Each structure stands twice: as C-alpha cells, then as structure tokens.
Amino acid sequence: MPTVVVVGAQWGDEGKGKVTDYLSAEADTVVRYQGGHNTGATVVVGDREYRLHLVPAGIIHGKKCVVGNGVALDPWAFVEERTQLAAQGLNVDRIYISDTAHVILPFHRLMDAAEEERRVGGKIGTTLRGVGPAYQDKAARIGIRVGDLVRPASLRARLAANLVHTNALLTTYGIAPAETEVLARELEQIAPQIAPHISDTATLINDAIDAGERVLFEGAQGTLLDIDHGTYPFVTSSHPTAGGACIGSGVGPSRIDRVVGVSKAYSTRVGDGPFPTELGDATGERLLRQGREFGTTTGRPRRCGWLDAVALRYAVQINGLSGVCITKLDTLTGISPLRIATAYQLDGSDLLRMPHDVESLARCVPIYEEIEGWDEDISGVRSPQDLPPNAQEYLRRLQALVGVPVLLVSVGAERAETMALRSVFSM
Ligand code: GDP
Ligand code: IMO
Ligand code: MG
C-alpha cells in the first residue's frame, strides 16, 4: 500500500489543505511533519469551511491524524483548534501528537516579534507565531518537548536550563524575563488537554505502513520556504520539502512511495523575499481579487504573479516529484493572454535554473511564454476534456515545461470542484 507525501511546490498556500483533504478519502492515516501554526489551510466542504493550522486535513474525512515530531506545537493554539473542529462536528479523538515534537512557549512569540524588528537587511515577514524561535531552541538543544509536559520534574529542570539563555536574550530585547515556576504552572494547566493525544507516533506510523495502510504525509509551507532549499534567509525554519517527511515523522526514505507537489495555476507569496514573476500591476490586483488571496493565518494580502516553471522545475528536483496537482485554475478565467515563465535572464544570460542567492534571484528577469486565456466559467467542469481548449492547452504547456504529469486539477475551493487525472495511490 503506497505512502504519499504532499508538498507545496511554491511559497506556501498552494491549496495543500484542499488537496490533502481530497486525497484523504483514500487514505487511512494523515501525518503533519513540520511547521507549526504558521500554517493556515482552508478546506471547504459544502457550505462548511474548516480552517486548519496544526491538525492534518485528514481530520475532515475522520482519518487517523498524526502531528509528527518535526512539528513545533503551541499547546494553546492546538487546544483552540481542536475545540473549533469539535464544535464543527469533527471527531478529534484520533489525533496523535508526537512526544518528541517541540513546544512553542509564550516567550517564543515575543522573540519572533523582537527579532523581526531588529533584523538587518529587512524583515522576513514572519507569521509572528513563535515558530522560528521554537526551532532555534530545538537546534540549540534547549527546547521543551511535548513529552516533557507530562513529566513535571523534568519540565522544571528543562525550563530552568532554557531560561538561562532565553532570559539573557529577552533582557537584551527589553522584554521582562520569564520565570520557571510561572511557565511550569501555565504548562501544567494546559497539559491535561494535550496528554490524551501524546503518543509514540513514529511507531504508530511505521506500524500502519506494516499493516498495509495508506499513509499521507501533509507538508506545510512550500519548497521555496524550506530552510535549506528555499530563498534563504526569506524562509521558514523547517523542512517543508519531501525529505522533511522522513525526519519529521520517523519514517525511513525507503518507505516513501510517491511525492506529489501542489501548485497554483499562478504564483503567490506572502511575506518578504524575492519573487521573480510578481506582478505589481492591474493583473496582479485581479489575481488577488479573483483568487481571494488573503492569508488564512494572518489575513495579509498575498503577492501575486504569473506561474513560474523555473521554480516548479526546482521543486520537481528537490522533492523528486512524481507529479503535480494544479489548484485555482478557475482564478485565471477572463485573463488573456496568460504568461508562464520558462527561464530567467540574468546579466545577459538565460538561466533555466533558479540561482541560490537571493541577491541574484531578485535581479532575475523572467522570460515568458504567452498562452491565450478563456472566458468560460470552469468551476462546474469535472473532466479535463470538458475544459475550454485554451485551458487544456495551458495545462499541456505547464506539464511540458515542468516535466512531470499533472495528476489533479482544482477549479474551485469546494471539495467536489476537483478533477483527478490519475489516482495518486495507484499510479
Ligand atoms: P494551503 O496552505 O496550501 O493549504 O493553502 P491555503 O488554504 O492557505 O490557501 C489556498 C486557498 O485557496 C484557500 O482559501 C482554499 O479554500 C482556496 N482554494 C483551493 N483550491 C482552490 C481552487 O481550485 N479554486 C479556488 N478558487 N480556490 C481554491
Ligand atoms: P501554509 O502551510 C505561506 C512564510 C511567512 C514568512 C516566512 C517565515 O499555509 O502554506 P515563519 O512564521 O514561518 O517564521 O515565517 O514564511 N510562511 C508562509 N507563507 N504559507 C504558509 O503556510 C507559511 N508559513 C510561513 O509569511 O515569509
Ligand atoms: Mg496556507
């Protein structure tokens, strides 16, 4: 039975939540492997809208949901989300949280804001959820892990050890130092709400694979926000790319069968950093409005631009994509001609690959190919051959430029507004 990793192929918000929900119908277990509540995924089913930040999108289909060791978990944010999902009628009893996932503490949020303010060379435009600082503590080996929440003695010892470093920083930032006992009590108050979910999730997932279950890994953020492979330093602090699925869940690479990338039919980016195909004109404004491009987590307007085949080819390479799922094709309706970046020009040379340094990337000028648009409303189309010929041509060109098959096309936010071209599990 196959295991499938779903990753964002761009800068996040590609519609991973919608695609994961759709694919979850055929899955048994769905795993989040990195990121925190910097993620915001909206899934629409009928007249219901679900907003997910930490819980995998498999929850809507009632599947087993795992929050893996690679996730940074804010316990208060988790409880709020669980309450919200339960109020919407979902069964939240089968959410399993790794005992080795790191915990986002209240001071991480303060540090996120303080570090953004002081950043030389411009802000990253983080979501200010404390996710980056929690990963900093993890890498500095002073983090608090979910399992510590239910071990009062070690919780206090680890908090005290952490605060030696954190308080030195907070004081420098002009923020009141944190106190071990105060923090420990706050955590002890929330811990009973987390405790029933705590689990050895690596064993749970590997056992599920052994038992022949279909396991989906749901990436958060996107390839170009990966801390190693993204547009550093304008990135998140974890590994949204496919390799992150192994590290962030405790499943070996030999057990992953397939990796699918999710991409919009155009490009967006929220936060700062280079974005070669960004449109600062009326077309960009139109994509923002037609695509309702406002962040699920922060409400910020997303920067919009043309589809970038250079960026997508990079995502194919870094993730070893088996294919791509294209979302929001409907947003392009009425815009003509459409453009796809096929290469970049930099200092008089044509580049087929993205440069790794943001200074060069920021100077890249996209080379575009034009394709005629269409005017028909496509949100009711359920079969690719019923799409207007120009929409079919757009997908054909996209597939040829990116070099892997289009597996799924989405033409609306609602679950049913989806066309599967091939089964991701049995391709
Ligand atoms: P994620 O973070 O990758 O899960 O993506 P988000 O949920 O943050 O952003 C995608 C947005 O587009 C959400 O509001 C979805 O409801 C919406 N969406 C997803 N697919 C489609 C589509 O095919 N058409 C339209 N119009 N909206 C879509
Ligand atoms: P989903 O899962 C889009 C961006 C932020 C900022 C950078 C670092 O919904 O696709 P962070 O708070 O992670 O330290 O911010 O990363 N970012 C996202 N952009 N979608 C997301 O998640 C994002 N999560 C973080 O805007 O530029
Ligand atoms: Mg999102």
Coordinates of C-alpha atoms and ligand atoms in Angstrom, one line a residue:
M1 CA 0.0 0.0 0.0
P2 CA 1.6 3.3 -1.0
T3 CA 2.7 6.1 1.2
V4 CA 2.4 9.5 -0.5
V5 CA 4.0 12.8 0.5
V6 CA 2.1 16.0 -0.4
V7 CA 4.4 19.1 -0.6
G8 CA 3.9 22.7 -1.5
A9 CA 5.8 23.3 -4.8
Q10 CA 5.9 27.1 -4.4
W11 CA 5.9 29.6 -1.5
G12 CA 3.1 28.1 0.5
D13 CA -0.7 28.4 0.3
E14 CA -0.9 26.3 -2.8
G15 CA -4.0 24.6 -1.7
K16 CA -2.3 21.7 0.1
G17 CA -5.1 21.5 2.6
K18 CA -7.7 21.1 -0.1
V19 CA -5.7 18.5 -2.0
T20 CA -4.8 16.6 1.2
D21 CA -8.5 16.5 2.2
Y22 CA -9.4 15.2 -1.3
L23 CA -6.7 12.5 -1.2
S24 CA -7.6 11.6 2.4
A25 CA -10.8 9.9 1.2
E26 CA -8.5 7.1 0.1
A27 CA -6.0 7.3 3.0
D28 CA -6.1 5.7 6.5
T29 CA -3.6 8.0 8.3
V30 CA -2.6 11.6 7.6
V31 CA 0.6 13.0 9.1
R32 CA 1.9 16.6 9.5
Y33 CA 5.7 16.5 9.6
Q34 CA 6.9 20.1 10.1
G35 CA 5.9 23.7 10.7
G36 CA 3.5 24.9 13.3
H37 CA 0.5 27.2 13.4
N38 CA 2.2 29.5 10.9
T39 CA 0.3 27.2 8.6
G40 CA -3.2 28.1 7.6
A41 CA -5.2 25.8 5.3
T42 CA -8.8 26.3 4.3
V43 CA -10.9 23.4 3.3
V44 CA -14.4 23.9 2.0
V45 CA -17.0 21.0 2.1
G46 CA -20.5 22.0 1.0
D47 CA -21.3 25.2 3.0
R48 CA -18.8 24.3 5.7
E49 CA -15.4 25.9 5.9
Y50 CA -12.7 24.3 8.0
R51 CA -9.5 26.3 9.0
L52 CA -6.6 24.1 9.9
H53 CA -3.3 25.2 11.5
L54 CA -1.8 22.2 13.2
V55 CA -4.2 19.3 12.7
P56 CA -3.8 17.4 9.4
A57 CA -6.5 17.9 6.8
G58 CA -7.4 14.2 7.1
I59 CA -9.5 15.1 10.2
I60 CA -12.4 16.2 7.9
H61 CA -12.7 12.7 6.5
G62 CA -12.4 11.3 10.0
K63 CA -9.0 9.7 9.4
K64 CA -6.2 9.0 12.0
C65 CA -4.3 12.2 12.2
V66 CA -0.7 12.5 13.4
V67 CA 1.2 15.6 14.5
G68 CA 4.7 14.4 13.9
N69 CA 8.0 15.0 15.8
G70 CA 9.0 17.7 13.3
V71 CA 6.1 20.0 14.1
A72 CA 6.5 22.9 16.5
L73 CA 3.4 22.7 18.7
D74 CA 1.8 25.7 20.5
P75 CA -0.3 23.8 23.1
W76 CA -2.8 26.7 23.5
A77 CA -3.2 27.0 19.7
F78 CA -3.7 23.3 19.4
V79 CA -6.4 23.2 22.1
E80 CA -8.2 26.2 20.4
E81 CA -8.1 24.5 17.1
R82 CA -9.3 21.2 18.5
T83 CA -12.2 23.0 20.2
Q84 CA -13.1 24.7 17.0
L85 CA -13.0 21.5 14.9
A86 CA -15.0 19.6 17.5
A87 CA -17.6 22.4 17.5
Q88 CA -17.9 21.9 13.7
G89 CA -18.8 18.3 14.4
L90 CA -15.5 16.6 13.7
N91 CA -14.2 13.6 15.7
V92 CA -11.0 14.8 17.4
D93 CA -10.3 11.7 19.4
R94 CA -7.9 10.2 16.8
I95 CA -5.3 13.0 16.8
Y96 CA -1.9 11.6 17.9
I97 CA 0.9 14.1 18.9
S98 CA 4.5 13.0 19.0
D99 CA 6.1 13.1 22.4
T100 CA 9.2 14.4 20.8
A101 CA 7.6 17.4 19.0
H102 CA 8.9 20.7 20.3
V103 CA 6.7 23.1 22.2
I104 CA 6.2 26.8 21.3
L105 CA 6.2 28.8 24.5
P106 CA 4.8 32.3 25.1
F107 CA 8.2 33.9 25.0
H108 CA 8.9 32.4 21.5
R109 CA 6.2 34.7 20.2
L110 CA 7.8 37.7 21.9
M111 CA 11.2 36.8 20.5
D112 CA 9.7 36.4 17.0
A113 CA 8.5 40.0 17.0
A114 CA 11.6 41.3 18.7
E115 CA 13.9 39.6 16.1
E116 CA 11.8 40.8 13.2
E117 CA 12.1 44.4 14.4
R118 CA 15.9 44.1 14.7
R119 CA 16.6 42.2 11.6
V120 CA 19.3 43.9 9.5
G121 CA 18.5 43.9 5.8
G122 CA 14.7 43.9 6.2
K123 CA 12.1 41.8 7.8
I124 CA 11.3 38.3 6.7
G125 CA 7.6 39.0 7.3
T126 CA 7.1 36.0 9.6
T127 CA 3.7 35.0 10.9
L128 CA 4.8 36.0 14.4
R129 CA 3.6 32.8 15.9
G130 CA 6.9 32.0 17.6
V131 CA 7.6 29.1 15.2
G132 CA 11.2 30.2 14.2
P133 CA 12.4 30.8 17.8
A134 CA 11.0 27.4 18.9
Y135 CA 13.1 25.8 16.2
Q136 CA 16.0 27.9 17.3
D137 CA 15.8 26.4 20.8
K138 CA 15.4 22.9 19.3
A139 CA 18.7 23.4 17.3
A140 CA 20.3 25.0 20.4
R141 CA 19.3 21.9 22.4
I142 CA 17.4 23.8 25.0
G143 CA 13.9 23.1 23.7
I144 CA 10.9 21.8 25.7
R145 CA 9.3 18.7 24.1
V146 CA 5.7 17.6 24.2
G147 CA 6.6 14.6 26.4
D148 CA 8.1 17.0 29.0
L149 CA 4.6 18.4 29.6
V150 CA 3.6 15.3 31.4
R151 CA 6.9 14.9 33.4
P152 CA 6.7 17.7 36.0
A153 CA 10.2 17.3 37.4
S154 CA 12.0 17.2 34.0
L155 CA 9.7 20.1 32.8
R156 CA 11.0 22.4 35.5
A157 CA 14.6 21.3 35.0
R158 CA 14.4 21.9 31.3
L159 CA 12.6 25.2 31.6
A160 CA 15.3 26.4 34.1
A161 CA 18.0 25.3 31.7
N162 CA 16.3 27.1 28.8
L163 CA 15.7 30.3 30.7
V164 CA 19.4 30.8 31.4
H165 CA 19.8 31.5 27.6
T166 CA 16.3 32.9 26.8
N167 CA 16.3 35.5 29.6
A168 CA 19.6 36.8 28.6
L169 CA 18.1 37.4 25.1
L170 CA 14.8 38.8 26.4
T171 CA 16.6 41.3 28.6
T172 CA 18.7 42.4 25.6
Y173 CA 15.4 42.9 23.7
G174 CA 14.0 44.9 26.6
I175 CA 11.4 42.2 27.4
A176 CA 10.7 41.1 31.0
P177 CA 12.5 37.8 31.8
A178 CA 10.4 34.7 32.1
E179 CA 10.1 32.7 35.3
T180 CA 10.4 28.9 35.5
E181 CA 7.7 28.4 38.1
V182 CA 5.2 30.7 36.3
L183 CA 5.8 29.0 33.0
A184 CA 5.7 25.5 34.6
R185 CA 2.3 26.2 36.1
E186 CA 0.9 27.6 32.8
L187 CA 2.1 24.4 31.1
E188 CA 0.7 22.2 33.8
Q189 CA -2.7 23.8 33.3
I190 CA -2.8 23.0 29.6
A191 CA -1.0 19.7 29.8
P192 CA -4.1 17.5 30.7
Q193 CA -5.7 18.7 27.4
I194 CA -2.6 17.5 25.4
A195 CA -1.9 14.4 27.4
P196 CA -4.6 12.1 25.8
H197 CA -3.1 12.8 22.4
I198 CA 0.6 12.2 23.2
S199 CA 1.9 9.1 21.5
D200 CA 5.0 7.3 20.1
T201 CA 4.0 8.5 16.6
A202 CA 7.0 7.0 14.7
T203 CA 5.9 3.6 15.9
L204 CA 2.3 4.3 15.1
I205 CA 3.1 5.4 11.5
N206 CA 5.5 2.5 10.8
D207 CA 3.1 0.0 12.2
A208 CA 0.4 1.5 10.0
I209 CA 2.6 1.1 6.9
D210 CA 3.4 -2.5 8.0
A211 CA -0.3 -3.2 8.3
G212 CA -0.8 -2.1 4.7
E213 CA -2.5 1.2 5.5
R214 CA -2.4 4.1 3.1
V215 CA -0.4 6.9 4.7
L216 CA -0.4 10.5 3.5
F217 CA 2.2 13.0 4.7
E218 CA 1.0 16.6 4.5
G219 CA 3.6 19.2 4.1
A220 CA 3.1 22.7 5.3
Q221 CA 4.6 25.9 3.8
G222 CA 6.3 25.2 0.5
T223 CA 9.6 24.2 -1.3
L224 CA 10.8 27.8 -1.7
L225 CA 10.3 28.4 2.1
D226 CA 12.5 25.4 3.0
I227 CA 15.3 26.5 5.4
D228 CA 17.9 24.7 3.2
H229 CA 16.4 24.8 -0.2
G230 CA 14.3 27.9 -0.2
T231 CA 15.1 31.6 -0.8
Y232 CA 17.2 31.9 2.3
P233 CA 17.0 33.9 4.5
F234 CA 13.4 34.6 3.5
V235 CA 12.3 31.2 4.5
T236 CA 10.6 29.4 7.4
S237 CA 12.6 27.5 10.0
S238 CA 11.8 23.9 9.0
H239 CA 11.8 21.5 6.0
P240 CA 8.6 21.6 4.0
T241 CA 10.3 19.6 1.3
A242 CA 9.8 15.9 0.9
G243 CA 12.9 14.9 2.8
G244 CA 11.3 16.6 5.8
A245 CA 8.6 14.0 5.8
C246 CA 11.1 11.4 6.9
I247 CA 12.9 13.5 9.5
G248 CA 9.6 14.9 10.8
S249 CA 7.8 11.6 11.2
G250 CA 10.4 8.9 11.9
V251 CA 9.8 7.0 8.6
G252 CA 12.7 5.9 6.5
P253 CA 13.1 7.1 2.9
S254 CA 12.7 3.5 1.6
R255 CA 9.2 3.6 2.9
I256 CA 8.0 6.6 0.8
D257 CA 6.5 5.6 -2.5
R258 CA 5.5 8.8 -4.1
V259 CA 5.8 12.6 -3.8
V260 CA 3.2 15.0 -5.2
G261 CA 3.7 18.7 -5.5
V262 CA 0.8 21.2 -5.2
S263 CA 1.0 24.4 -7.2
K264 CA -1.4 27.1 -8.0
A265 CA -2.0 27.8 -11.7
Y266 CA -0.2 31.1 -11.0
S267 CA 2.1 32.1 -8.2
T268 CA 1.7 33.8 -4.8
R269 CA 4.0 34.7 -1.9
V270 CA 3.1 36.1 1.5
G271 CA 5.9 37.7 3.4
D272 CA 9.1 39.3 2.1
G273 CA 11.8 37.9 -0.2
P274 CA 12.4 37.7 -4.0
F275 CA 9.6 36.7 -6.3
P276 CA 10.6 36.9 -9.9
T277 CA 7.2 36.7 -11.6
E278 CA 5.5 39.1 -9.2
L279 CA 3.0 41.4 -10.9
G280 CA 2.7 44.9 -9.4
D281 CA 0.1 45.9 -11.9
A282 CA -3.7 45.6 -12.6
T283 CA -3.3 41.9 -13.5
G284 CA -1.7 41.2 -10.1
E285 CA -4.5 43.1 -8.4
R286 CA -7.0 41.0 -10.4
L287 CA -5.4 37.7 -9.3
L288 CA -5.5 38.9 -5.7
R289 CA -9.2 39.7 -6.0
Q290 CA -10.4 36.8 -8.2
G291 CA -8.3 34.3 -6.1
R292 CA -9.2 35.9 -2.8
E293 CA -5.6 35.9 -1.9
F294 CA -5.6 36.7 1.7
G295 CA -3.7 34.6 4.2
T296 CA -5.7 32.1 6.3
T297 CA -3.4 32.7 9.3
T298 CA -2.6 36.4 9.2
G299 CA -5.1 37.8 6.8
R300 CA -2.3 39.5 4.9
P301 CA -2.8 40.1 1.2
R302 CA -0.6 37.7 -0.8
R303 CA 1.7 39.0 -3.5
C304 CA 0.5 37.6 -6.9
G305 CA 2.3 36.8 -10.1
W306 CA 2.5 34.5 -13.2
L307 CA 3.2 30.8 -13.0
D308 CA 7.0 30.2 -12.8
A309 CA 8.1 27.0 -14.5
V310 CA 11.7 27.6 -13.3
A311 CA 10.5 27.5 -9.7
L312 CA 8.4 24.4 -10.4
R313 CA 11.2 22.5 -12.1
Y314 CA 13.3 23.3 -9.0
A315 CA 10.5 21.8 -6.8
V316 CA 10.5 18.7 -9.0
Q317 CA 14.2 18.3 -8.5
I318 CA 14.4 19.0 -4.8
N319 CA 11.4 16.9 -3.9
G320 CA 11.7 14.2 -6.5
L321 CA 8.1 14.9 -7.5
S322 CA 6.1 12.1 -9.2
G323 CA 3.6 14.7 -10.5
V324 CA 1.8 17.9 -9.7
C325 CA -1.7 18.9 -8.5
I326 CA -2.8 22.3 -10.0
T327 CA -5.2 24.4 -8.0
K328 CA -7.1 27.6 -8.7
L329 CA -7.2 27.2 -12.4
D330 CA -10.6 29.0 -12.2
T331 CA -8.9 32.1 -10.9
L332 CA -7.3 32.6 -14.4
T333 CA -10.7 32.8 -16.1
G334 CA -11.1 36.0 -18.0
I335 CA -7.4 36.9 -18.1
S336 CA -5.8 36.9 -21.5
P337 CA -3.1 36.4 -22.6
L338 CA -1.7 34.3 -19.8
R339 CA 2.0 34.0 -19.2
I340 CA 4.3 31.3 -17.9
A341 CA 7.9 32.0 -17.0
T342 CA 10.1 29.4 -18.9
A343 CA 13.5 30.8 -17.9
Y344 CA 15.2 33.8 -16.3
Q345 CA 17.5 36.4 -17.7
L346 CA 20.4 37.5 -15.5
D347 CA 23.3 39.7 -16.7
G348 CA 22.7 38.8 -20.3
S349 CA 22.5 35.0 -19.9
D350 CA 19.5 32.8 -20.0
L351 CA 19.0 30.7 -16.8
L352 CA 16.9 27.5 -16.8
R353 CA 17.6 27.0 -13.0
M354 CA 17.0 29.3 -10.0
P355 CA 20.1 30.9 -8.6
H356 CA 20.6 30.0 -4.9
D357 CA 21.4 33.5 -3.6
V358 CA 18.5 35.9 -3.1
E359 CA 20.5 38.9 -4.4
S360 CA 20.9 37.2 -7.9
L361 CA 17.3 35.9 -7.8
A362 CA 16.0 39.4 -7.1
R363 CA 17.7 40.6 -10.3
C364 CA 16.4 37.8 -12.5
V365 CA 14.0 38.9 -15.2
P366 CA 11.6 36.2 -16.3
I367 CA 11.3 35.1 -19.9
Y368 CA 7.7 34.5 -20.6
E369 CA 5.7 32.3 -23.0
E370 CA 2.2 33.6 -23.8
I371 CA -0.9 31.4 -24.0
E372 CA -4.4 32.6 -24.9
G373 CA -6.9 32.6 -22.0
W374 CA -10.5 31.7 -21.8
D375 CA -13.7 33.3 -20.6
E376 CA -16.0 30.4 -19.7
D377 CA -16.8 29.6 -16.1
I378 CA -14.9 26.4 -15.4
S379 CA -15.9 25.8 -11.8
G380 CA -18.5 23.2 -12.9
V381 CA -16.1 21.2 -15.1
R382 CA -15.4 17.7 -13.8
S383 CA -13.5 16.2 -16.6
P384 CA -10.3 17.7 -18.2
Q385 CA -11.6 17.2 -21.8
D386 CA -14.6 19.5 -20.9
L387 CA -12.3 22.4 -20.1
P388 CA -12.1 25.1 -22.7
P389 CA -9.4 24.3 -25.3
N390 CA -7.2 27.1 -24.1
A391 CA -7.3 25.9 -20.5
Q392 CA -6.4 22.4 -21.8
E393 CA -3.5 24.0 -23.7
Y394 CA -2.4 25.9 -20.6
L395 CA -2.2 22.6 -18.6
R396 CA -0.4 20.9 -21.5
R397 CA 2.2 23.6 -21.7
L398 CA 2.6 23.6 -17.9
Q399 CA 3.2 19.9 -17.9
A400 CA 5.7 20.0 -20.8
L401 CA 7.6 22.8 -19.1
V402 CA 7.7 21.2 -15.7
G403 CA 8.4 17.7 -16.9
V404 CA 6.1 15.7 -14.7
P405 CA 2.4 14.8 -15.2
V406 CA -0.5 16.8 -13.9
L407 CA -2.3 14.4 -11.5
L408 CA -5.2 16.6 -10.3
V409 CA -6.8 19.9 -11.3
S410 CA -8.8 22.0 -8.9
V411 CA -11.3 24.5 -10.3
G412 CA -12.8 25.8 -7.0
A413 CA -12.4 25.8 -3.3
E414 CA -15.1 23.2 -2.6
R415 CA -14.1 19.6 -2.3
A416 CA -16.1 18.4 -5.3
E417 CA -14.6 21.2 -7.6
T418 CA -11.7 18.8 -8.4
M419 CA -10.7 16.6 -11.3
A420 CA -8.4 13.6 -10.6
L421 CA -6.5 12.8 -13.8
R422 CA -4.7 9.8 -12.2
S423 CA -5.1 8.1 -8.8
V424 CA -2.2 9.2 -6.7
F425 CA -2.2 5.9 -4.8
S426 CA -2.3 3.6 -7.7
M427 CA -0.3 5.4 -10.4
Ligands
GDP1 P1 -2.5 25.7 1.9 O1 -1.9 26.5 3.0 O2 -1.6 25.2 0.9 O3 -3.4 24.6 2.4 O4 -3.5 26.7 1.1 P2 -4.5 27.8 1.8 O5 -5.7 27.1 2.3 O6 -3.8 28.7 2.7 O7 -4.8 28.7 0.5 C1 -5.5 28.2 -0.6 C2 -6.8 29.0 -0.7 O8 -7.4 28.7 -1.9 C3 -7.9 28.5 0.3 O9 -8.7 29.6 0.7 C4 -8.7 27.5 -0.5 O10 -10.0 27.4 0.0 C5 -8.6 28.1 -1.8 N1 -8.7 27.1 -2.9 C6 -8.0 25.9 -3.0 N2 -8.2 25.3 -4.3 C7 -8.9 26.2 -5.0 C8 -9.3 26.3 -6.3 O11 -9.1 25.4 -7.1 N3 -10.0 27.4 -6.7 C9 -10.3 28.4 -5.9 N4 -11.0 29.5 -6.3 N5 -9.9 28.4 -4.6 C10 -9.2 27.3 -4.1
IMO2 P1 0.9 27.2 4.6 O1 1.2 25.9 5.3 C1 2.7 30.9 3.2 C2 6.1 32.5 5.4 C3 5.9 33.8 6.2 C4 7.3 34.3 6.1 C5 8.2 33.1 6.2 C6 8.7 32.8 7.6 O2 -0.4 27.8 4.9 O3 1.3 27.1 3.2 P2 7.5 31.9 9.8 O4 6.4 32.4 10.6 O5 7.3 30.5 9.3 O6 8.8 32.1 10.5 O7 7.6 32.9 8.6 O8 7.4 32.0 5.8 N1 5.1 31.4 5.7 C7 4.1 31.0 4.9 N2 3.7 31.5 3.8 N3 2.1 29.8 3.7 C8 2.5 29.3 4.9 O9 2.0 28.2 5.4 C9 3.5 29.9 5.6 N4 4.2 29.7 6.7 C10 5.2 30.6 6.8 O10 5.0 34.6 5.5 O11 7.5 34.9 4.8
MG3 MG -2.0 28.4 3.9

